Amino acid sequence: MLYLRFGRDESWGGSLLIALISAPFVLGWWKFRDWYMGRARAAGRNWRESRE
């Protein structure tokens, strides 16, 4: 939001609106990435254990 406000000369209302719209998407993507990487980490660990 601050980048939009000060970096691109956007008004506070526009910056806040864009931040509020994009925040749920960004948080959802972050949670999905953590979940997916956790599954990949567990699969790699299981694969390495099966090779030993």
Coordinates of C-alpha atoms in Angstrom, one line a residue:
M1 CA 0.0 0.0 0.0
L2 CA 2.8 2.4 0.8
Y3 CA 4.5 1.6 -2.4
L4 CA 1.4 2.5 -4.4
R5 CA 0.8 5.7 -2.3
F6 CA 4.3 7.1 -2.4
G7 CA 5.9 5.4 -5.4
R8 CA 3.3 5.9 -8.0
D9 CA 1.5 9.0 -6.7
E10 CA -1.7 7.1 -6.0
S11 CA -4.3 8.5 -3.6
W12 CA -4.7 6.9 -0.2
G13 CA -8.2 5.6 -1.1
G14 CA -7.0 3.9 -4.3
S15 CA -3.9 2.4 -2.5
L16 CA -6.0 1.1 0.3
L17 CA -8.6 -0.4 -2.0
I18 CA -6.0 -2.2 -4.0
A19 CA -4.3 -3.5 -0.8
L20 CA -7.6 -4.8 0.6
I21 CA -8.5 -6.6 -2.6
S22 CA -5.1 -8.2 -3.1
A23 CA -4.4 -9.1 0.5
P24 CA -6.7 -12.3 0.6
F25 CA -5.2 -13.5 -2.6
V26 CA -1.6 -13.0 -1.4
L27 CA -2.3 -14.7 1.9
G28 CA -4.1 -17.6 0.2
W29 CA -1.2 -18.1 -2.2
W30 CA 1.3 -18.0 0.8
K31 CA -0.6 -20.6 2.7
F32 CA -0.9 -22.8 -0.4
R33 CA 2.8 -22.5 -1.1
D34 CA 3.6 -23.5 2.5
W35 CA 1.2 -26.5 2.4
Y36 CA 2.6 -27.6 -1.0
M37 CA 6.2 -27.3 0.0
G38 CA 5.5 -29.2 3.2
R39 CA 4.1 -32.0 1.2
A40 CA 7.1 -32.0 -1.1
R41 CA 9.5 -31.9 1.8
A42 CA 7.8 -35.0 3.3
A43 CA 7.8 -36.8 0.0
G44 CA 11.5 -36.2 -0.4
R45 CA 12.2 -37.3 3.1
N46 CA 10.2 -40.5 2.5
W47 CA 11.9 -41.2 -0.7
R48 CA 15.4 -40.8 0.9
E49 CA 14.4 -43.1 3.7
S50 CA 13.2 -45.7 1.2
R51 CA 16.5 -45.6 -0.7
E52 CA 18.5 -46.4 2.5

